[in-house]
Amino acid sequence: MDLVRDLELALEGPLDLVTTSALLDLVSPEWLDRLVVEAAARRLPVYAALSYDGRVMAEPACCHDREIMAGFNLHQRTDKGFGPALGPTAAARAVSRFKYLGYQVVQGGSDWVLGPDDRAIQEELLTAWAELAALTTALSSDVIAQWLAQRRAHLAGGRSTLRVGHTDLFASPIGTR
Ligand SMILES: C[S@@+](CC[C@H](N)C(=O)[O-])C[C@H]1O[C@@H](n2cnc3c(N)ncnc32)[C@H](O)[C@@H]1O
């Protein structure tokens, strides 16, 4: 189902709960507002897991980490099919919109914490960030390649840890349905 076109259709039927996972940071403010309004019209609780919050911490530190992560965060705001994306601002907007429509909201951190043994996913992330840096930063391809080589050396040496900040939220309408 295409949730851009058919969100309302997805919410039809006898539902008890709406869940999303790793979705809200992809959507536009308009689509998020639509989800909140449609859920509120049906007095449905919403559990939205794993919204990226803009924080990446990589250890050990490498030269140009800051620029590479800033480039990643710029890319977070690009259109993923729903219009320009909320990216790291998604969870905060969802909390404020749900509260505005009479929901109570519980939220908490759900960071990815990747240790030296999580090599495959670290490799995927580092490669993706380097590819994005070519599009979103002023760093030269040589500098980006050096950064990736340094990070891969830390990974191969069992020294690399990554923390990628995420938020989960549970929004429930106040009162009974
Ligand atoms: C980051 S992935 C998360 C996947 C899964 N929910 C999870 O937590 O692992 C984002 C998901 O949103 C889906 N998606 C993106 N645009 C969509 C759209 N317009 N309609 C329905 N699903 C969409 C993608 O197919 C993808 O599965």
mmCIF file of N, CA and C in Angstrom, residues 12-98:
data_model
loop_
_atom_site.group_PDB
_atom_site.id
_atom_site.type_symbol
_atom_site.label_atom_id
_atom_site.label_comp_id
_atom_site.label_asym_id
_atom_site.label_seq_id
_atom_site.Cartn_x
_atom_site.Cartn_y
_atom_site.Cartn_z
ATOM 1 N N GLU A 12 -8.608 2.232 7.807
ATOM 2 C CA GLU A 12 -9.994 1.732 7.844
ATOM 3 C C GLU A 12 -10.067 0.401 8.574
ATOM 4 N N GLY A 13 -11.233 0.091 9.097
ATOM 5 C CA GLY A 13 -11.416 -1.228 9.710
ATOM 6 C C GLY A 13 -11.314 -1.151 11.215
ATOM 7 N N PRO A 14 -11.517 -2.288 11.866
ATOM 8 C CA PRO A 14 -11.492 -2.322 13.327
ATOM 9 C C PRO A 14 -10.051 -2.379 13.840
ATOM 10 N N LEU A 15 -9.442 -1.236 14.011
ATOM 11 C CA LEU A 15 -8.049 -1.184 14.489
ATOM 12 C C LEU A 15 -8.009 -0.861 15.973
ATOM 13 N N ASP A 16 -6.972 -1.374 16.645
ATOM 14 C CA ASP A 16 -6.739 -1.041 18.049
ATOM 15 C C ASP A 16 -5.527 -0.147 18.224
ATOM 16 N N LEU A 17 -4.607 -0.199 17.254
ATOM 17 C CA LEU A 17 -3.311 0.466 17.433
ATOM 18 C C LEU A 17 -2.703 0.719 16.062
ATOM 19 N N VAL A 18 -2.072 1.879 15.919
ATOM 20 C CA VAL A 18 -1.284 2.155 14.715
ATOM 21 C C VAL A 18 0.187 2.066 15.117
ATOM 22 N N THR A 19 0.974 1.311 14.358
ATOM 23 C CA THR A 19 2.407 1.265 14.650
ATOM 24 C C THR A 19 3.196 1.676 13.417
ATOM 25 N N THR A 20 4.312 2.327 13.655
ATOM 26 C CA THR A 20 5.271 2.590 12.588
ATOM 27 C C THR A 20 6.653 2.294 13.152
ATOM 28 N N SER A 21 7.563 1.919 12.282
ATOM 29 C CA SER A 21 8.938 1.697 12.719
ATOM 30 C C SER A 21 9.867 2.270 11.665
ATOM 31 N N ALA A 22 10.762 3.140 12.096
ATOM 32 C CA ALA A 22 11.729 3.757 11.182
ATOM 33 C C ALA A 22 11.018 4.396 9.984
ATOM 34 N N LEU A 23 9.929 5.064 10.247
ATOM 35 C CA LEU A 23 9.154 5.702 9.174
ATOM 36 C C LEU A 23 9.036 7.214 9.347
ATOM 37 N N LEU A 24 8.787 7.685 10.566
ATOM 38 C CA LEU A 24 8.410 9.101 10.722
ATOM 39 C C LEU A 24 9.487 10.060 10.227
ATOM 40 N N ASP A 25 10.766 9.665 10.324
ATOM 41 C CA ASP A 25 11.804 10.600 9.856
ATOM 42 C C ASP A 25 11.841 10.707 8.333
ATOM 43 N N LEU A 26 11.130 9.810 7.638
ATOM 44 C CA LEU A 26 11.078 9.872 6.166
ATOM 45 C C LEU A 26 9.977 10.794 5.659
ATOM 46 N N VAL A 27 9.024 11.149 6.522
ATOM 47 C CA VAL A 27 7.802 11.788 6.026
ATOM 48 C C VAL A 27 7.879 13.307 6.145
ATOM 49 N N SER A 28 7.002 13.962 5.425
ATOM 50 C CA SER A 28 6.952 15.435 5.441
ATOM 51 C C SER A 28 6.117 15.908 6.636
ATOM 52 N N PRO A 29 6.237 17.183 6.996
ATOM 53 C CA PRO A 29 5.382 17.715 8.059
ATOM 54 C C PRO A 29 3.905 17.538 7.724
ATOM 55 N N GLU A 30 3.558 17.730 6.447
ATOM 56 C CA GLU A 30 2.141 17.632 6.047
ATOM 57 C C GLU A 30 1.621 16.207 6.227
ATOM 58 N N TRP A 31 2.452 15.227 5.856
ATOM 59 C CA TRP A 31 1.992 13.835 5.986
ATOM 60 C C TRP A 31 1.889 13.442 7.459
ATOM 61 N N LEU A 32 2.858 13.897 8.254
ATOM 62 C CA LEU A 32 2.794 13.582 9.686
ATOM 63 C C LEU A 32 1.532 14.191 10.296
ATOM 64 N N ASP A 33 1.247 15.439 9.938
ATOM 65 C CA ASP A 33 0.043 16.086 10.478
ATOM 66 C C ASP A 33 -1.209 15.310 10.064
ATOM 67 N N ARG A 34 -1.194 14.820 8.821
ATOM 68 C CA ARG A 34 -2.326 14.027 8.319
ATOM 69 C C ARG A 34 -2.473 12.756 9.146
ATOM 70 N N LEU A 35 -1.369 12.079 9.424
ATOM 71 C CA LEU A 35 -1.427 10.861 10.243
ATOM 72 C C LEU A 35 -2.003 11.172 11.628
ATOM 73 N N VAL A 36 -1.537 12.270 12.222
ATOM 74 C CA VAL A 36 -1.989 12.613 13.575
ATOM 75 C C VAL A 36 -3.485 12.941 13.565
ATOM 76 N N VAL A 37 -3.907 13.722 12.581
ATOM 77 C CA VAL A 37 -5.323 14.108 12.498
ATOM 78 C C VAL A 37 -6.207 12.884 12.264
ATOM 79 N N GLU A 38 -5.765 12.002 11.353
ATOM 80 C CA GLU A 38 -6.581 10.814 11.036
ATOM 81 C C GLU A 38 -6.619 9.841 12.218
ATOM 82 N N ALA A 39 -5.502 9.696 12.917
ATOM 83 C CA ALA A 39 -5.501 8.826 14.105
ATOM 84 C C ALA A 39 -6.395 9.426 15.182
ATOM 85 N N ALA A 40 -6.303 10.747 15.351
ATOM 86 C CA ALA A 40 -7.106 11.401 16.392
ATOM 87 C C ALA A 40 -8.594 11.306 16.064
ATOM 88 N N ALA A 41 -8.952 11.411 14.769
ATOM 89 C CA ALA A 41 -10.360 11.322 14.380
ATOM 90 C C ALA A 41 -10.930 9.952 14.751
ATOM 91 N N ARG A 42 -10.059 8.935 14.765
ATOM 92 C CA ARG A 42 -10.495 7.567 15.110
ATOM 93 C C ARG A 42 -10.156 7.217 16.556
ATOM 94 N N ARG A 43 -9.593 8.169 17.274
ATOM 95 C CA ARG A 43 -9.155 7.981 18.667
ATOM 96 C C ARG A 43 -8.277 6.741 18.820
ATOM 97 N N LEU A 44 -7.322 6.620 17.901
ATOM 98 C CA LEU A 44 -6.426 5.463 17.908
ATOM 99 C C LEU A 44 -5.106 5.808 18.583
ATOM 100 N N PRO A 45 -4.580 4.932 19.421
ATOM 101 C CA PRO A 45 -3.223 5.125 19.928
ATOM 102 C C PRO A 45 -2.197 4.845 18.829
ATOM 103 N N VAL A 46 -1.060 5.487 18.935
ATOM 104 C CA VAL A 46 -0.010 5.344 17.920
ATOM 105 C C VAL A 46 1.320 5.060 18.616
ATOM 106 N N TYR A 47 1.954 3.967 18.191
ATOM 107 C CA TYR A 47 3.301 3.642 18.673
ATOM 108 C C TYR A 47 4.264 3.825 17.512
ATOM 109 N N ALA A 48 5.148 4.813 17.602
ATOM 110 C CA ALA A 48 6.081 5.114 16.513
ATOM 111 C C ALA A 48 7.503 4.873 17.027
ATOM 112 N N ALA A 49 8.085 3.772 16.578
ATOM 113 C CA ALA A 49 9.429 3.406 17.034
ATOM 114 C C ALA A 49 10.488 3.949 16.075
ATOM 115 N N LEU A 50 11.660 4.142 16.616
ATOM 116 C CA LEU A 50 12.874 4.342 15.822
ATOM 117 C C LEU A 50 12.828 5.529 14.857
ATOM 118 N N SER A 51 12.581 6.711 15.412
ATOM 119 C CA SER A 51 12.758 7.924 14.610
ATOM 120 C C SER A 51 14.168 8.449 14.872
ATOM 121 N N TYR A 52 14.951 8.583 13.829
ATOM 122 C CA TYR A 52 16.330 9.090 13.956
ATOM 123 C C TYR A 52 16.283 10.521 14.474
ATOM 124 N N ASP A 53 17.162 10.844 15.437
ATOM 125 C CA ASP A 53 17.074 12.164 16.061
ATOM 126 C C ASP A 53 18.244 13.102 15.748
ATOM 127 N N GLY A 54 19.085 12.719 14.797
ATOM 128 C CA GLY A 54 20.146 13.638 14.365
ATOM 129 C C GLY A 54 21.486 13.429 15.044
ATOM 130 N N ARG A 55 21.555 12.518 16.031
ATOM 131 C CA ARG A 55 22.819 12.316 16.744
ATOM 132 C C ARG A 55 23.534 11.062 16.237
ATOM 133 N N VAL A 56 24.786 11.254 15.832
ATOM 134 C CA VAL A 56 25.644 10.104 15.549
ATOM 135 C C VAL A 56 26.934 10.303 16.331
ATOM 136 N N MET A 57 27.313 9.306 17.102
ATOM 137 C CA MET A 57 28.576 9.362 17.830
ATOM 138 C C MET A 57 29.436 8.197 17.385
ATOM 139 N N ALA A 58 30.615 8.518 16.876
ATOM 140 C CA ALA A 58 31.522 7.485 16.387
ATOM 141 C C ALA A 58 32.807 7.545 17.208
ATOM 142 N N GLU A 59 33.226 6.403 17.683
ATOM 143 C CA GLU A 59 34.471 6.287 18.454
ATOM 144 C C GLU A 59 35.345 5.209 17.808
ATOM 145 N N PRO A 60 36.665 5.431 17.778
ATOM 146 C CA PRO A 60 37.405 6.631 18.125
ATOM 147 C C PRO A 60 37.085 7.746 17.126
ATOM 148 N N ALA A 61 37.274 8.990 17.559
ATOM 149 C CA ALA A 61 37.000 10.130 16.678
ATOM 150 C C ALA A 61 37.969 10.140 15.504
ATOM 151 N N CYS A 62 37.471 10.560 14.354
ATOM 152 C CA CYS A 62 38.324 10.718 13.166
ATOM 153 C C CYS A 62 38.148 12.130 12.631
ATOM 154 N N CYS A 63 39.182 12.582 11.921
ATOM 155 C CA CYS A 63 39.123 13.874 11.249
ATOM 156 C C CYS A 63 37.943 13.855 10.253
ATOM 157 N N HIS A 64 37.153 14.917 10.237
ATOM 158 C CA HIS A 64 36.021 15.095 9.308
ATOM 159 C C HIS A 64 34.752 14.334 9.702
ATOM 160 N N ASP A 65 34.741 13.720 10.880
ATOM 161 C CA ASP A 65 33.484 13.112 11.349
ATOM 162 C C ASP A 65 32.345 14.131 11.312
ATOM 163 N N ARG A 66 32.653 15.324 11.815
ATOM 164 C CA ARG A 66 31.595 16.327 11.961
ATOM 165 C C ARG A 66 30.969 16.683 10.605
ATOM 166 N N GLU A 67 31.829 16.906 9.594
ATOM 167 C CA GLU A 67 31.291 17.274 8.275
ATOM 168 C C GLU A 67 30.498 16.109 7.657
ATOM 169 N N ILE A 68 31.026 14.896 7.834
ATOM 170 C CA ILE A 68 30.360 13.733 7.222
ATOM 171 C C ILE A 68 28.969 13.544 7.855
ATOM 172 N N MET A 69 28.897 13.682 9.186
ATOM 173 C CA MET A 69 27.600 13.494 9.857
ATOM 174 C C MET A 69 26.645 14.656 9.533
ATOM 175 N N ALA A 70 27.199 15.859 9.368
ATOM 176 C CA ALA A 70 26.341 16.986 8.963
ATOM 177 C C ALA A 70 25.761 16.717 7.579
ATOM 178 N N GLY A 71 26.562 16.122 6.701
ATOM 179 C CA GLY A 71 26.069 15.772 5.364
ATOM 180 C C GLY A 71 24.965 14.729 5.439
ATOM 181 N N PHE A 72 25.144 13.761 6.322
ATOM 182 C CA PHE A 72 24.107 12.734 6.521
ATOM 183 C C PHE A 72 22.815 13.390 6.999
ATOM 184 N N ASN A 73 22.941 14.327 7.923
ATOM 185 C CA ASN A 73 21.728 14.978 8.440
ATOM 186 C C ASN A 73 21.056 15.859 7.388
ATOM 187 N N LEU A 74 21.858 16.436 6.486
ATOM 188 C CA LEU A 74 21.253 17.195 5.372
ATOM 189 C C LEU A 74 20.431 16.254 4.496
ATOM 190 N N HIS A 75 21.015 15.098 4.207
ATOM 191 C CA HIS A 75 20.312 14.131 3.361
ATOM 192 C C HIS A 75 19.024 13.650 4.016
ATOM 193 N N GLN A 76 19.018 13.605 5.352
ATOM 194 C CA GLN A 76 17.806 13.194 6.073
ATOM 195 C C GLN A 76 16.603 14.054 5.713
ATOM 196 N N ARG A 77 16.850 15.310 5.336
ATOM 197 C CA ARG A 77 15.740 16.231 5.076
ATOM 198 C C ARG A 77 15.250 16.172 3.629
ATOM 199 N N THR A 78 15.865 15.333 2.795
ATOM 200 C CA THR A 78 15.451 15.285 1.390
ATOM 201 C C THR A 78 14.170 14.456 1.237
ATOM 202 N N ASP A 79 13.563 14.582 0.069
ATOM 203 C CA ASP A 79 12.254 13.961 -0.201
ATOM 204 C C ASP A 79 12.392 12.448 -0.360
ATOM 205 N N LYS A 80 11.687 11.689 0.457
ATOM 206 C CA LYS A 80 11.711 10.222 0.356
ATOM 207 C C LYS A 80 10.378 9.711 -0.214
ATOM 208 N N GLY A 81 9.660 10.605 -0.892
ATOM 209 C CA GLY A 81 8.388 10.211 -1.503
ATOM 210 C C GLY A 81 7.179 10.850 -0.847
ATOM 211 N N PHE A 82 7.407 11.502 0.308
ATOM 212 C CA PHE A 82 6.305 12.118 1.055
ATOM 213 C C PHE A 82 6.397 13.653 0.999
ATOM 214 N N GLY A 83 7.348 14.186 0.204
ATOM 215 C CA GLY A 83 7.692 15.610 0.277
ATOM 216 C C GLY A 83 8.929 15.750 1.146
ATOM 217 N N PRO A 84 9.542 16.977 1.178
ATOM 218 C CA PRO A 84 10.773 17.165 1.960
ATOM 219 C C PRO A 84 10.609 16.612 3.382
ATOM 220 N N ALA A 85 11.567 15.766 3.789
ATOM 221 C CA ALA A 85 11.375 14.950 4.999
ATOM 222 C C ALA A 85 11.673 15.726 6.276
ATOM 223 N N LEU A 86 11.009 15.309 7.335
ATOM 224 C CA LEU A 86 11.256 15.889 8.663
ATOM 225 C C LEU A 86 12.610 15.475 9.214
ATOM 226 N N GLY A 87 13.104 14.305 8.825
ATOM 227 C CA GLY A 87 14.398 13.851 9.332
ATOM 228 C C GLY A 87 14.433 13.920 10.855
ATOM 229 N N PRO A 88 15.534 14.481 11.408
ATOM 230 C CA PRO A 88 15.708 14.481 12.863
ATOM 231 C C PRO A 88 14.650 15.266 13.647
ATOM 232 N N THR A 89 13.817 16.040 12.965
ATOM 233 C CA THR A 89 12.806 16.824 13.697
ATOM 234 C C THR A 89 11.470 16.069 13.841
ATOM 235 N N ALA A 90 11.399 14.855 13.301
ATOM 236 C CA ALA A 90 10.106 14.163 13.211
ATOM 237 C C ALA A 90 9.494 13.861 14.577
ATOM 238 N N ALA A 91 10.284 13.301 15.485
ATOM 239 C CA ALA A 91 9.703 12.864 16.762
ATOM 240 C C ALA A 91 9.184 14.063 17.547
ATOM 241 N N ALA A 92 9.960 15.143 17.566
ATOM 242 C CA ALA A 92 9.526 16.329 18.335
ATOM 243 C C ALA A 92 8.232 16.878 17.765
ATOM 244 N N ARG A 93 8.129 16.913 16.434
ATOM 245 C CA ARG A 93 6.882 17.420 15.834
ATOM 246 C C ARG A 93 5.707 16.484 16.158
ATOM 247 N N ALA A 94 5.958 15.182 16.080
ATOM 248 C CA ALA A 94 4.877 14.232 16.368
ATOM 249 C C ALA A 94 4.393 14.423 17.805
ATOM 250 N N VAL A 95 5.316 14.558 18.740
ATOM 251 C CA VAL A 95 4.926 14.741 20.145
ATOM 252 C C VAL A 95 4.070 15.990 20.277
ATOM 253 N N SER A 96 4.517 17.083 19.671
ATOM 254 C CA SER A 96 3.760 18.324 19.864
ATOM 255 C C SER A 96 2.397 18.274 19.177
ATOM 256 N N ARG A 97 2.316 17.637 18.000
ATOM 257 C CA ARG A 97 1.018 17.553 17.313
ATOM 258 C C ARG A 97 0.049 16.625 18.062
ATOM 259 N N PHE A 98 0.557 15.510 18.554
ATOM 260 C CA PHE A 98 -0.326 14.605 19.311
ATOM 261 C C PHE A 98 -0.837 15.304 20.574
#
